[in-house]
Short mmCIF file of C-alpha atoms and ligand atoms in Angstrom, two decimals:
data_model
loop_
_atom_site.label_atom_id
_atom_site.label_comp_id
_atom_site.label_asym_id
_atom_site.label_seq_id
_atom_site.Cartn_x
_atom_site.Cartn_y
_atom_site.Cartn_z
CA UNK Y 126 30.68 74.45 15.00
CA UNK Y 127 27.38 73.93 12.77
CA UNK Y 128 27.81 70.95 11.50
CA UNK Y 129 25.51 69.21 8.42
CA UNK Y 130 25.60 65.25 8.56
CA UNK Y 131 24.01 63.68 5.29
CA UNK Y 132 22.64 60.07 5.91
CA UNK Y 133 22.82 60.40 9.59
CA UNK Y 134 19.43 57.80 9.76
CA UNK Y 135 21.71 55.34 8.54
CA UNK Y 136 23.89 52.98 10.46
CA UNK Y 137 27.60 54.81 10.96
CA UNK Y 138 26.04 58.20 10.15
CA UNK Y 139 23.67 58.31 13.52
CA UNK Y 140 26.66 56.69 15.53
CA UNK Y 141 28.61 59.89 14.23
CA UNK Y 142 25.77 62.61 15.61
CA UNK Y 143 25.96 60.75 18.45
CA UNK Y 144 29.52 60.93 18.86
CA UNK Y 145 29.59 64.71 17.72
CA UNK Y 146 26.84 65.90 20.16
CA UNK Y 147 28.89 64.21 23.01
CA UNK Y 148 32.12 65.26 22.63
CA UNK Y 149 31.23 68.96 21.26
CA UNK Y 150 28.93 70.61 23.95
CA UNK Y 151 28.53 74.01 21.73
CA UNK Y 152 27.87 71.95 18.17
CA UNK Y 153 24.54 72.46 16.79
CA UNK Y 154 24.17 69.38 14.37
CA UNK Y 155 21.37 69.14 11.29
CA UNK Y 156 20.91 65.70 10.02
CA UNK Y 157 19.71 65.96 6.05
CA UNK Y 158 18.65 62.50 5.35
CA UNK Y 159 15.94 60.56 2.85
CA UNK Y 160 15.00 58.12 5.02
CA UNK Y 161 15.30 54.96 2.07
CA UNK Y 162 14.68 51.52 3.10
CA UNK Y 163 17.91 52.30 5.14
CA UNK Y 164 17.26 55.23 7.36
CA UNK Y 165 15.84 54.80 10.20
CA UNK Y 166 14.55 57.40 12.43
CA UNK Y 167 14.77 55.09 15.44
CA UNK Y 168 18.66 55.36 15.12
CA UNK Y 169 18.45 58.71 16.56
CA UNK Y 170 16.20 58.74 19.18
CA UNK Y 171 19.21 59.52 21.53
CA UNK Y 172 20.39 62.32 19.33
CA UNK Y 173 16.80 63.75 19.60
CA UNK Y 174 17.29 64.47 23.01
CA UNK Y 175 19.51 67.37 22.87
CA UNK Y 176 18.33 70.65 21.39
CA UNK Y 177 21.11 71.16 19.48
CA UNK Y 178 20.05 68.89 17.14
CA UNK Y 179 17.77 69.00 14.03
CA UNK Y 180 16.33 66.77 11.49
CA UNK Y 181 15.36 67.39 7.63
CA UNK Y 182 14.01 64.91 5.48
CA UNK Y 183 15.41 64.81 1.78
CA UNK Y 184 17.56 64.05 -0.35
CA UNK Y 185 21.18 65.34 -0.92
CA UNK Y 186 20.50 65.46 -5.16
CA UNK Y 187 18.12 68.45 -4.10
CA UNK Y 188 20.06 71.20 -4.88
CA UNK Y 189 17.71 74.01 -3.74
CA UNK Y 190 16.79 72.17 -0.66
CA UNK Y 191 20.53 71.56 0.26
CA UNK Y 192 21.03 75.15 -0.63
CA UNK Y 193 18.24 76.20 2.04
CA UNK Y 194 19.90 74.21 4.88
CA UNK Y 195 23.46 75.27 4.38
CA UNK Y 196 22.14 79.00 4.40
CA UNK Y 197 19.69 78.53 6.69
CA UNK Y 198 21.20 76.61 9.44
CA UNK Y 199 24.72 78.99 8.37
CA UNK Y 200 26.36 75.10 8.30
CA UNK Y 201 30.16 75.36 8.56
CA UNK Y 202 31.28 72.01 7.74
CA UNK Y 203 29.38 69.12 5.87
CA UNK Y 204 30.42 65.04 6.94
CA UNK Y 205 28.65 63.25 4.18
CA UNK Y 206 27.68 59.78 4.81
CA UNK Y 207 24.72 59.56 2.46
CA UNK Y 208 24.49 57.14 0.21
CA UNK Y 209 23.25 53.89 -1.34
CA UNK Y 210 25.55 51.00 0.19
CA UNK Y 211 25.06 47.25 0.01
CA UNK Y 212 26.54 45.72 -3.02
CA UNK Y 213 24.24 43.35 -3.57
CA UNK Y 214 21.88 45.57 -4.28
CA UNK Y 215 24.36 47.48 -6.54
CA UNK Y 216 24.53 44.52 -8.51
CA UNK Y 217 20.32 44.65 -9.17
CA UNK Y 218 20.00 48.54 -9.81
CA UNK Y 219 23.21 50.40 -10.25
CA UNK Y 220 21.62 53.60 -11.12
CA UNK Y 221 20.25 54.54 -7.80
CA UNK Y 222 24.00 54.21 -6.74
CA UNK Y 223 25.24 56.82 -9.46
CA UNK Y 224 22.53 59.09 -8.64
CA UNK Y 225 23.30 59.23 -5.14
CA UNK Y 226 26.83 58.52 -4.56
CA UNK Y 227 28.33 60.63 -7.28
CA UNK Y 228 25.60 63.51 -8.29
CA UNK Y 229 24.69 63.84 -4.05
CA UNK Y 230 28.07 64.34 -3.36
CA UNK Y 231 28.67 67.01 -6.68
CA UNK Y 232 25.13 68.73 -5.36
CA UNK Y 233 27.29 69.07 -1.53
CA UNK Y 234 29.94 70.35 -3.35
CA UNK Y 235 28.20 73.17 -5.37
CA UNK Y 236 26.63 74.00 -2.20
CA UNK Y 237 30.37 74.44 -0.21
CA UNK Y 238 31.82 76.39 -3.20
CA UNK Y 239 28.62 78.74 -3.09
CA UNK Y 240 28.18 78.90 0.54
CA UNK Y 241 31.99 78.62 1.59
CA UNK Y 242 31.60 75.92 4.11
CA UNK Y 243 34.63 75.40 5.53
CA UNK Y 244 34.72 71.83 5.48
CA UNK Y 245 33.67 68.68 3.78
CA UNK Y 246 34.38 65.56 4.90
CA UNK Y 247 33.42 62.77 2.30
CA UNK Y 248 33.09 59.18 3.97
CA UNK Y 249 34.26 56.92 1.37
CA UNK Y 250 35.45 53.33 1.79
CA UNK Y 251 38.39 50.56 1.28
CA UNK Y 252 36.41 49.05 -1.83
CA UNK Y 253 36.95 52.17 -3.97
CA UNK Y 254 41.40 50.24 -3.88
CA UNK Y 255 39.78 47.26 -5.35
CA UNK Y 256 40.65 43.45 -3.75
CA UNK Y 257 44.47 43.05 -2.68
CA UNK Y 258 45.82 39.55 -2.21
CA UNK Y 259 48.33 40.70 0.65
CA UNK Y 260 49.15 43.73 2.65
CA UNK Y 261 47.34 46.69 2.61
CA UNK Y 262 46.40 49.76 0.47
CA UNK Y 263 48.17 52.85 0.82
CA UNK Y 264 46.06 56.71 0.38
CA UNK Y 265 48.01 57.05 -2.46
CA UNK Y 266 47.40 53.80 -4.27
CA UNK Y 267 45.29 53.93 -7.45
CA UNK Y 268 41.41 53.12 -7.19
CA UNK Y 269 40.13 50.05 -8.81
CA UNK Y 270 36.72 49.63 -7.95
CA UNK Y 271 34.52 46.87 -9.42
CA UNK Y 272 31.11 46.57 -8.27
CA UNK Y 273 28.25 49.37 -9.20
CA UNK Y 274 28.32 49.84 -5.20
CA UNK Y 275 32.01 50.51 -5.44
CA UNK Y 276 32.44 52.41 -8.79
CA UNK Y 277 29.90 54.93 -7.61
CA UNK Y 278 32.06 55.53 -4.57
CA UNK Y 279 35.04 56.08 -6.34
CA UNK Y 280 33.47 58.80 -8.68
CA UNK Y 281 32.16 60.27 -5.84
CA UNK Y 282 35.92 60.40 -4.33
CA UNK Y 283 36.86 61.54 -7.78
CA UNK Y 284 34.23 64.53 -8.02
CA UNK Y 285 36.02 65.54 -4.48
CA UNK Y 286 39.18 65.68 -5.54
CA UNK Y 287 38.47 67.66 -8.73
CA UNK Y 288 36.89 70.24 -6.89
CA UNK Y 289 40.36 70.58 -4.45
CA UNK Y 290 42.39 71.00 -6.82
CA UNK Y 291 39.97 73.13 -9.58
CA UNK Y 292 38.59 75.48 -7.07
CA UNK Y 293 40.71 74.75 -3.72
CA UNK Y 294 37.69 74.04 -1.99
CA UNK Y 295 38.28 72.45 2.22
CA UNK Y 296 37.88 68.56 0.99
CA UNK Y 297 39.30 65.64 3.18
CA UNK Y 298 38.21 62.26 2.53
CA UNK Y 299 38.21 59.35 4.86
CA UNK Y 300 37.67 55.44 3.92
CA UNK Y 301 37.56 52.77 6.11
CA UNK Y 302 36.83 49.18 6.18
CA UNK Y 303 33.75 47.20 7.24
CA UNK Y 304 32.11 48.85 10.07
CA UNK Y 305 30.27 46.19 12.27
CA UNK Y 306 28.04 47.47 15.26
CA UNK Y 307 24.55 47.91 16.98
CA UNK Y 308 21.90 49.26 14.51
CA UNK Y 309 23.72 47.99 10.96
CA UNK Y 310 20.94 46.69 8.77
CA UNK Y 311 20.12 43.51 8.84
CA UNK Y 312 21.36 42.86 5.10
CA UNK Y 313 25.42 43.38 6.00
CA UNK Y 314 27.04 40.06 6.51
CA UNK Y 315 27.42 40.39 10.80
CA UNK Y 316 23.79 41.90 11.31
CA UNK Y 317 22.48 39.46 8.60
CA UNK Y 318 23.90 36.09 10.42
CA UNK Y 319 23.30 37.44 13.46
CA UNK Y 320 19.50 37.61 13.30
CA UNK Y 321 18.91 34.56 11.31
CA UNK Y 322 21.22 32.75 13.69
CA UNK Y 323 18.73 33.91 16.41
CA UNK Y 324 15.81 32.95 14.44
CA UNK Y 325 17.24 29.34 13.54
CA UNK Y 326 17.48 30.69 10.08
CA UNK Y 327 19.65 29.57 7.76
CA UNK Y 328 23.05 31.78 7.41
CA UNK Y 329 23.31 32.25 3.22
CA UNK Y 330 27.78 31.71 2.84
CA UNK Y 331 28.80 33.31 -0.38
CA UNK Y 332 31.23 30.82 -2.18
CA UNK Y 333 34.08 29.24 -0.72
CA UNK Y 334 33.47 31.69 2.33
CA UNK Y 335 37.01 32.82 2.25
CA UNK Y 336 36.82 35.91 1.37
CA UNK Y 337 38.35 38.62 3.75
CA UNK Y 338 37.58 41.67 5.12
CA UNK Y 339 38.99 43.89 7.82
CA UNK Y 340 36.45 44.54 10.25
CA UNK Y 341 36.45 47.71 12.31
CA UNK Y 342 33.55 48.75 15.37
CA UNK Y 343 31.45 51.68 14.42
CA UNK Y 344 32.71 53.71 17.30
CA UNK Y 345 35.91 53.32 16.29
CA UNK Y 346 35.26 54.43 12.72
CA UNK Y 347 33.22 57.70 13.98
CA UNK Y 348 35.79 58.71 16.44
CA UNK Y 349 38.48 58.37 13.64
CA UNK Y 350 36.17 60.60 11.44
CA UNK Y 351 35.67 63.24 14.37
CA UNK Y 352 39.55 63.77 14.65
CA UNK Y 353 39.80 64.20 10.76
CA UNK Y 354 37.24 66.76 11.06
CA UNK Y 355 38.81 68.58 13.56
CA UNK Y 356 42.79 68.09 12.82
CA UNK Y 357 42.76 66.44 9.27
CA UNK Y 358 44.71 68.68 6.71
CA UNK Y 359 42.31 69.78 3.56
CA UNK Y 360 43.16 67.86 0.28
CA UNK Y 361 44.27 64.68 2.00
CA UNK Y 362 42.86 61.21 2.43
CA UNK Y 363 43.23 59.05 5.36
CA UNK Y 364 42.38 55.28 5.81
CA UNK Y 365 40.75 54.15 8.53
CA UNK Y 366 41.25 50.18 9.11
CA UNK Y 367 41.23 47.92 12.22
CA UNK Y 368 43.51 45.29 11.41
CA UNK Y 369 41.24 42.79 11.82
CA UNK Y 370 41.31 41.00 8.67
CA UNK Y 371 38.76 37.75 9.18
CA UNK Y 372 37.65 35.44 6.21
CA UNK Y 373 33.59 35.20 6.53
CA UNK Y 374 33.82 31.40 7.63
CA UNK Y 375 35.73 32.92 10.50
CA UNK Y 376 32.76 35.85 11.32
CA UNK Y 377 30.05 33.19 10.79
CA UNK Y 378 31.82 30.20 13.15
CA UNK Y 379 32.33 33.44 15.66
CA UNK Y 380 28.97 34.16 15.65
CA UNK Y 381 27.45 30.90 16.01
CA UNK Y 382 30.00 30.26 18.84
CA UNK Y 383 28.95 33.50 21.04
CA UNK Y 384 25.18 32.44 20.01
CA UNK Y 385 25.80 28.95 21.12
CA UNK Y 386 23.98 28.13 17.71
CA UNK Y 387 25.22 24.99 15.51
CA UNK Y 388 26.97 25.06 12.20
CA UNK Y 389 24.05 23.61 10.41
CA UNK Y 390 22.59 26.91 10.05
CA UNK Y 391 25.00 27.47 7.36
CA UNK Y 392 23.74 27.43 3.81
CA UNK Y 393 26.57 27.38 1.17
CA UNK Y 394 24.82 29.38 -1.75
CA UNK Y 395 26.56 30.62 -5.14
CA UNK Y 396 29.00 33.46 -5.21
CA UNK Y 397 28.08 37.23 -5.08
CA UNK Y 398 29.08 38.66 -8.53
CA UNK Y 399 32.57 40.02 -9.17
CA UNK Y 400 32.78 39.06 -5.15
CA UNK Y 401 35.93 41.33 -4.26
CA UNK Y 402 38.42 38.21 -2.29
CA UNK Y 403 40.53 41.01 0.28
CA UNK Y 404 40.41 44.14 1.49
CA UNK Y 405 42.73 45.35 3.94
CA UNK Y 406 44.06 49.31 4.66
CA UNK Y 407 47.67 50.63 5.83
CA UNK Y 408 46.29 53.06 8.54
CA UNK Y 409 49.61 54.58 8.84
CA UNK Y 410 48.59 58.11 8.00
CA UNK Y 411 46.19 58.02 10.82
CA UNK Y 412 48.04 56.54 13.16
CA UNK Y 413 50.73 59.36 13.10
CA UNK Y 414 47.58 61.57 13.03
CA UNK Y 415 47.42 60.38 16.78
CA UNK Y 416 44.24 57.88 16.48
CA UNK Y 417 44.28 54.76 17.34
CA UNK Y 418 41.10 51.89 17.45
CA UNK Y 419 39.69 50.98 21.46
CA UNK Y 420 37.84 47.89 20.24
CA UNK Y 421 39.59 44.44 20.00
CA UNK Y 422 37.49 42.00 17.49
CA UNK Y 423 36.52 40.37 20.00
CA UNK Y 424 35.19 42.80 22.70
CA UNK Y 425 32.83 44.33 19.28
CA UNK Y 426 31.49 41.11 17.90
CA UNK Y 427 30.46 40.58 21.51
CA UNK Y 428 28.89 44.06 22.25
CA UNK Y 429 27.18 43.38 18.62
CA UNK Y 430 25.47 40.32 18.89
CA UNK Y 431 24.60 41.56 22.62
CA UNK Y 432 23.13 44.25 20.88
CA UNK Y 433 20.97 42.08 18.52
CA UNK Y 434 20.02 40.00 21.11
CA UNK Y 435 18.48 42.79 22.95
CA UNK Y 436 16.69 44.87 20.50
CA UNK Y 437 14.41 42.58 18.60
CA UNK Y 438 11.82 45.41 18.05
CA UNK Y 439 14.58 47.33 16.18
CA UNK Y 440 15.75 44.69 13.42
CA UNK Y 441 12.07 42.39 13.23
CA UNK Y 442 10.23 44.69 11.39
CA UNK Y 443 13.27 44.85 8.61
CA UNK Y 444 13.28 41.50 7.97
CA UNK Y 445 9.33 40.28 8.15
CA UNK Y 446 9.01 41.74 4.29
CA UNK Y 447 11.09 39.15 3.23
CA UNK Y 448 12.99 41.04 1.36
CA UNK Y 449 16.12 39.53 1.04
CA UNK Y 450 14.47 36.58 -0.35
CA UNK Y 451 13.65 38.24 -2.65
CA UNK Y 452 16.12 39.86 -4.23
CA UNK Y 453 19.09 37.35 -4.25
CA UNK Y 454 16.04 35.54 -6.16
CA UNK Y 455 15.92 38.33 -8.82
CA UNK Y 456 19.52 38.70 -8.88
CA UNK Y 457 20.56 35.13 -9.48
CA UNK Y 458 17.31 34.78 -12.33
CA UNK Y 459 19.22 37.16 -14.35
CA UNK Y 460 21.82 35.27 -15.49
CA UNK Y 461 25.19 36.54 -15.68
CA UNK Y 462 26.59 37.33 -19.23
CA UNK Y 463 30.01 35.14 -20.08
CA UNK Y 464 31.96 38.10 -21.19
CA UNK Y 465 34.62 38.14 -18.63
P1 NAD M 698 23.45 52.96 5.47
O1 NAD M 698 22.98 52.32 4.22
O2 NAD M 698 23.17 52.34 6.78
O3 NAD M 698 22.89 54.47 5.54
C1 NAD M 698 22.86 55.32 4.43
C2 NAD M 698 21.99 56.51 4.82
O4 NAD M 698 21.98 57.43 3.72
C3 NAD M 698 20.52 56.13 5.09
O5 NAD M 698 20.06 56.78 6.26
C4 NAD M 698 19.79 56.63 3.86
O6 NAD M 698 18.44 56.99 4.11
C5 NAD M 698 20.62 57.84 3.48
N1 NAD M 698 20.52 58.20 2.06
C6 NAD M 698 20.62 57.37 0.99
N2 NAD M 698 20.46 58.07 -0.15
C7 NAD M 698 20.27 59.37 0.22
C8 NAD M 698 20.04 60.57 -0.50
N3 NAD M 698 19.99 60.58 -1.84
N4 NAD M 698 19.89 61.72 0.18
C9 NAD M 698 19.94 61.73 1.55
N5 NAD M 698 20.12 60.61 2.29
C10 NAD M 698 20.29 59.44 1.62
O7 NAD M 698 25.00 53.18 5.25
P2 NAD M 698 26.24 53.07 6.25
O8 NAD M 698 26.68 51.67 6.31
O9 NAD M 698 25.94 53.80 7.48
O10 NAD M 698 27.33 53.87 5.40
C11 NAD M 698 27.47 55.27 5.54
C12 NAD M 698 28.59 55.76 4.65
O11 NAD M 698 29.80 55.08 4.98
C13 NAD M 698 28.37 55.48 3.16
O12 NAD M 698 28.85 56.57 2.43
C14 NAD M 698 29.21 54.25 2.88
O13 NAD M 698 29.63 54.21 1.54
C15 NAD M 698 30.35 54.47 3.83
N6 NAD M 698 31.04 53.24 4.30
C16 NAD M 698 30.32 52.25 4.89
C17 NAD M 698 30.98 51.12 5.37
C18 NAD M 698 30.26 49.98 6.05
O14 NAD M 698 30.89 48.98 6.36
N7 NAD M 698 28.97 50.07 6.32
C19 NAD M 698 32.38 51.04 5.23
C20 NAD M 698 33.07 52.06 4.60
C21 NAD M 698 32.38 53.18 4.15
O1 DAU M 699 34.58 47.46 2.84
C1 DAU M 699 33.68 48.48 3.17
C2 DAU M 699 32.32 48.12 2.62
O2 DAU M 699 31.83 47.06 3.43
C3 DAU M 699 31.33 49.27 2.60
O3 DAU M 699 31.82 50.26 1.73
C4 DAU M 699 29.96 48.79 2.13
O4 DAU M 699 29.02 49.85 2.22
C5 DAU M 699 29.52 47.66 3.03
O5 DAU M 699 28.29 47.13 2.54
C6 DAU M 699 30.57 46.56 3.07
O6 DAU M 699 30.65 45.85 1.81
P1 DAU M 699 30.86 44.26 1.77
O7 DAU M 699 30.36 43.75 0.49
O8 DAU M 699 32.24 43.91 2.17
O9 DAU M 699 29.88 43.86 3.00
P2 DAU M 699 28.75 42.74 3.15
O10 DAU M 699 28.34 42.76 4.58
O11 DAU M 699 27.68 42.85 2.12
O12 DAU M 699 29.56 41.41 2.87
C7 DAU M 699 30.70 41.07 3.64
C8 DAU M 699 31.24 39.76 3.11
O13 DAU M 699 30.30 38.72 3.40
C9 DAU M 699 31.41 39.72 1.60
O14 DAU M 699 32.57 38.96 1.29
C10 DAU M 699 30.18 39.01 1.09
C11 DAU M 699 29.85 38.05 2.22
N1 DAU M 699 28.40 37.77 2.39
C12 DAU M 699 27.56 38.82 2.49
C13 DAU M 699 26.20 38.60 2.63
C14 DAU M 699 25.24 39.77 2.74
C15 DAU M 699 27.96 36.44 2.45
O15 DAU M 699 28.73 35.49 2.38
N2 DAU M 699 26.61 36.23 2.58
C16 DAU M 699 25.70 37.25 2.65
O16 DAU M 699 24.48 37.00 2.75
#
């Protein structure tokens, strides 16, 4: 198969080419990707190896480039993981997430219904369900998003679904939980403490640090993805969750532990805005689709901070601008208005 993977500089996106190249000798793969402050071309220096691969620079709102590469390359199925991702950023400029997550994944769509690609896979996430205090969400459950981050995802879901059931296009959607795993940038919660932890930096708690979030290893997620692709059933969505459900006190005392760093590193600072308390998934639908997650919590958060550990020259350059810094500076000057 030809396959088109949007984002695949990112994090889960270059695990997936890798995946994809391995375990489909005959795929060719094209990467389409706008390398933001979140690609990274490093993350596919393995994929770069194999000559069925190919890389594009741009950006998925492009509809004439997008147009090119699906006729050009003759793609038959599109696995879109583009798009803008951290919440916190969300939070400080919400229009770069409407731009990308919802008009991206419309321009991909046009470009299936012109082109008749025979598949697009949309990789969407647990956040679009909203927070649950117990249990988990079900595919069918209705979406209550409530960050910028997460909103943007859901109209992007939406925009999916529309164009199944308005002009039968090949959709399938997938969302899973929190992906953890070598080469996440170091802005997510695990690669965030991780690094700081190493550097003696201080490790930036959100509130009561008791929020929860099911935590699933990047492999896992990709390999779930890959047997959507191939024996999902167009029109449906499928959850794909770990079980792992940890509050963050529990992730950051877990990572200190394996570090052998001590708990004075953590900095209680105020809450995120909105901060979503739970997320969990049922993952029934993909459990009868005969997939099941290799890595226990423990065995990942290992391999991860391993990972960190190992590849300073990968994460140091992301972090010596400071960035972060800055922008939970901006953010909290802003003052949130009192009308909730
Ligand atoms: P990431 O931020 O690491 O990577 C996003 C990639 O998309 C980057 O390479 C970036 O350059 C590219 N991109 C952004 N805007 C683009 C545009 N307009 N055109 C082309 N490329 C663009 O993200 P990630 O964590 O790997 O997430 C990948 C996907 O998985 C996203 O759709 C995200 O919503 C979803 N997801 C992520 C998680 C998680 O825990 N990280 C969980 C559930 C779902
Ligand atoms: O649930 C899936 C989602 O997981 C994905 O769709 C998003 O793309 C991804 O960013 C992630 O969103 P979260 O907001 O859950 O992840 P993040 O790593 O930003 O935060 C995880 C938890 O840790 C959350 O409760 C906020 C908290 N946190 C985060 C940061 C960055 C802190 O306490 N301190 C921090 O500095």
């Amino acid at each position: 198969m030809r396959v088109l993977v949007t984002g695949g500089a990112g994090f889960i996106g270059s695990h997936y080419v890798d995946v994809r190249l391995r375990r489909h000798p005959r795929d060719q793969v094209v990467v389409l990707d706008k390398l933001t402050y979140a690609g990274n071309p490093a993350n596919l220096a393995e994929a770069r190896k194999s000559p069925r691969f190919r890389f594009v620079k741009g950006d998925i709102c492009d509809a004439r480039l997008v147009d090119r590469i699906v006729r050009g390359h003759r793609i038959e199925a599109i696995v879109n993981f583009a798009a803008e991702t951290h919440v916190d950023r969300s939070i400080l400029t919400p229009e770069e997430f409407a731009k990308t997550d919802v008009l991206g994944t419309q321009t991909l769509l046009e470009a299936v219904r012109k082109f008749k690609v025979k598949r697009f896979l949309q990789i969407s996430t647990d956040e679009v369900y909203g927070s649950i205090e117990r249990g988990g969400f079900k595919e069918t459950d209705p979406l209550k998003p409530s960050s910028p981050y997460s909103a943007s995802k859901a109209g992007g879901d939406l925009q999916v679904l529309a164009y199944w059931h308005t002009y039968g296009l090949p959709v399938i959607i997938t969302r899973s939980s929190n992906n953890y795993g070598p080469r996440q940038y170091p802005e997510k919660l695990i690669p965030l403490f991780v690094t700081n932890a190493i550097e003696n930096q201080p490790l930036p708690l959100y509130g009561d640090g008791l929020n929860t979030r099911d935590w699933i290893y990047v492999e896992d997620n990709c390999l779930g993805v890959d047997h959507v692709l191939d024996h999902g059933r167009v029109g449906e969505i499928y959850n794909l969750g770990a079980g792992n459900t940890r509050t963050n006190r529990e992730i950051t005392f877990a990572i200190l532990k394996l570090l052998g760093k001590p708990a004075r590193l953590i900095q209680k600072v105020p809450d995120r805005w909105g901060h979503d308390r739970r997320y969990a998934l049922n993952t029934r639908k993909m459990q009868a689709l005969g997939w099941r997650t290799q890595w226990p919590f423990v065995r990942g958060l290992r391999a991860t901070v391993q990972w960190y550990q190992d590849h300073p020259e990968w994460w140091r350059p992301l972090k010596s601008g400071d960035y972060l810094k800055y922008y939970k500076k901006q953010y909290a000057g802003r003052g949130r208005q009192q009308g909730k």
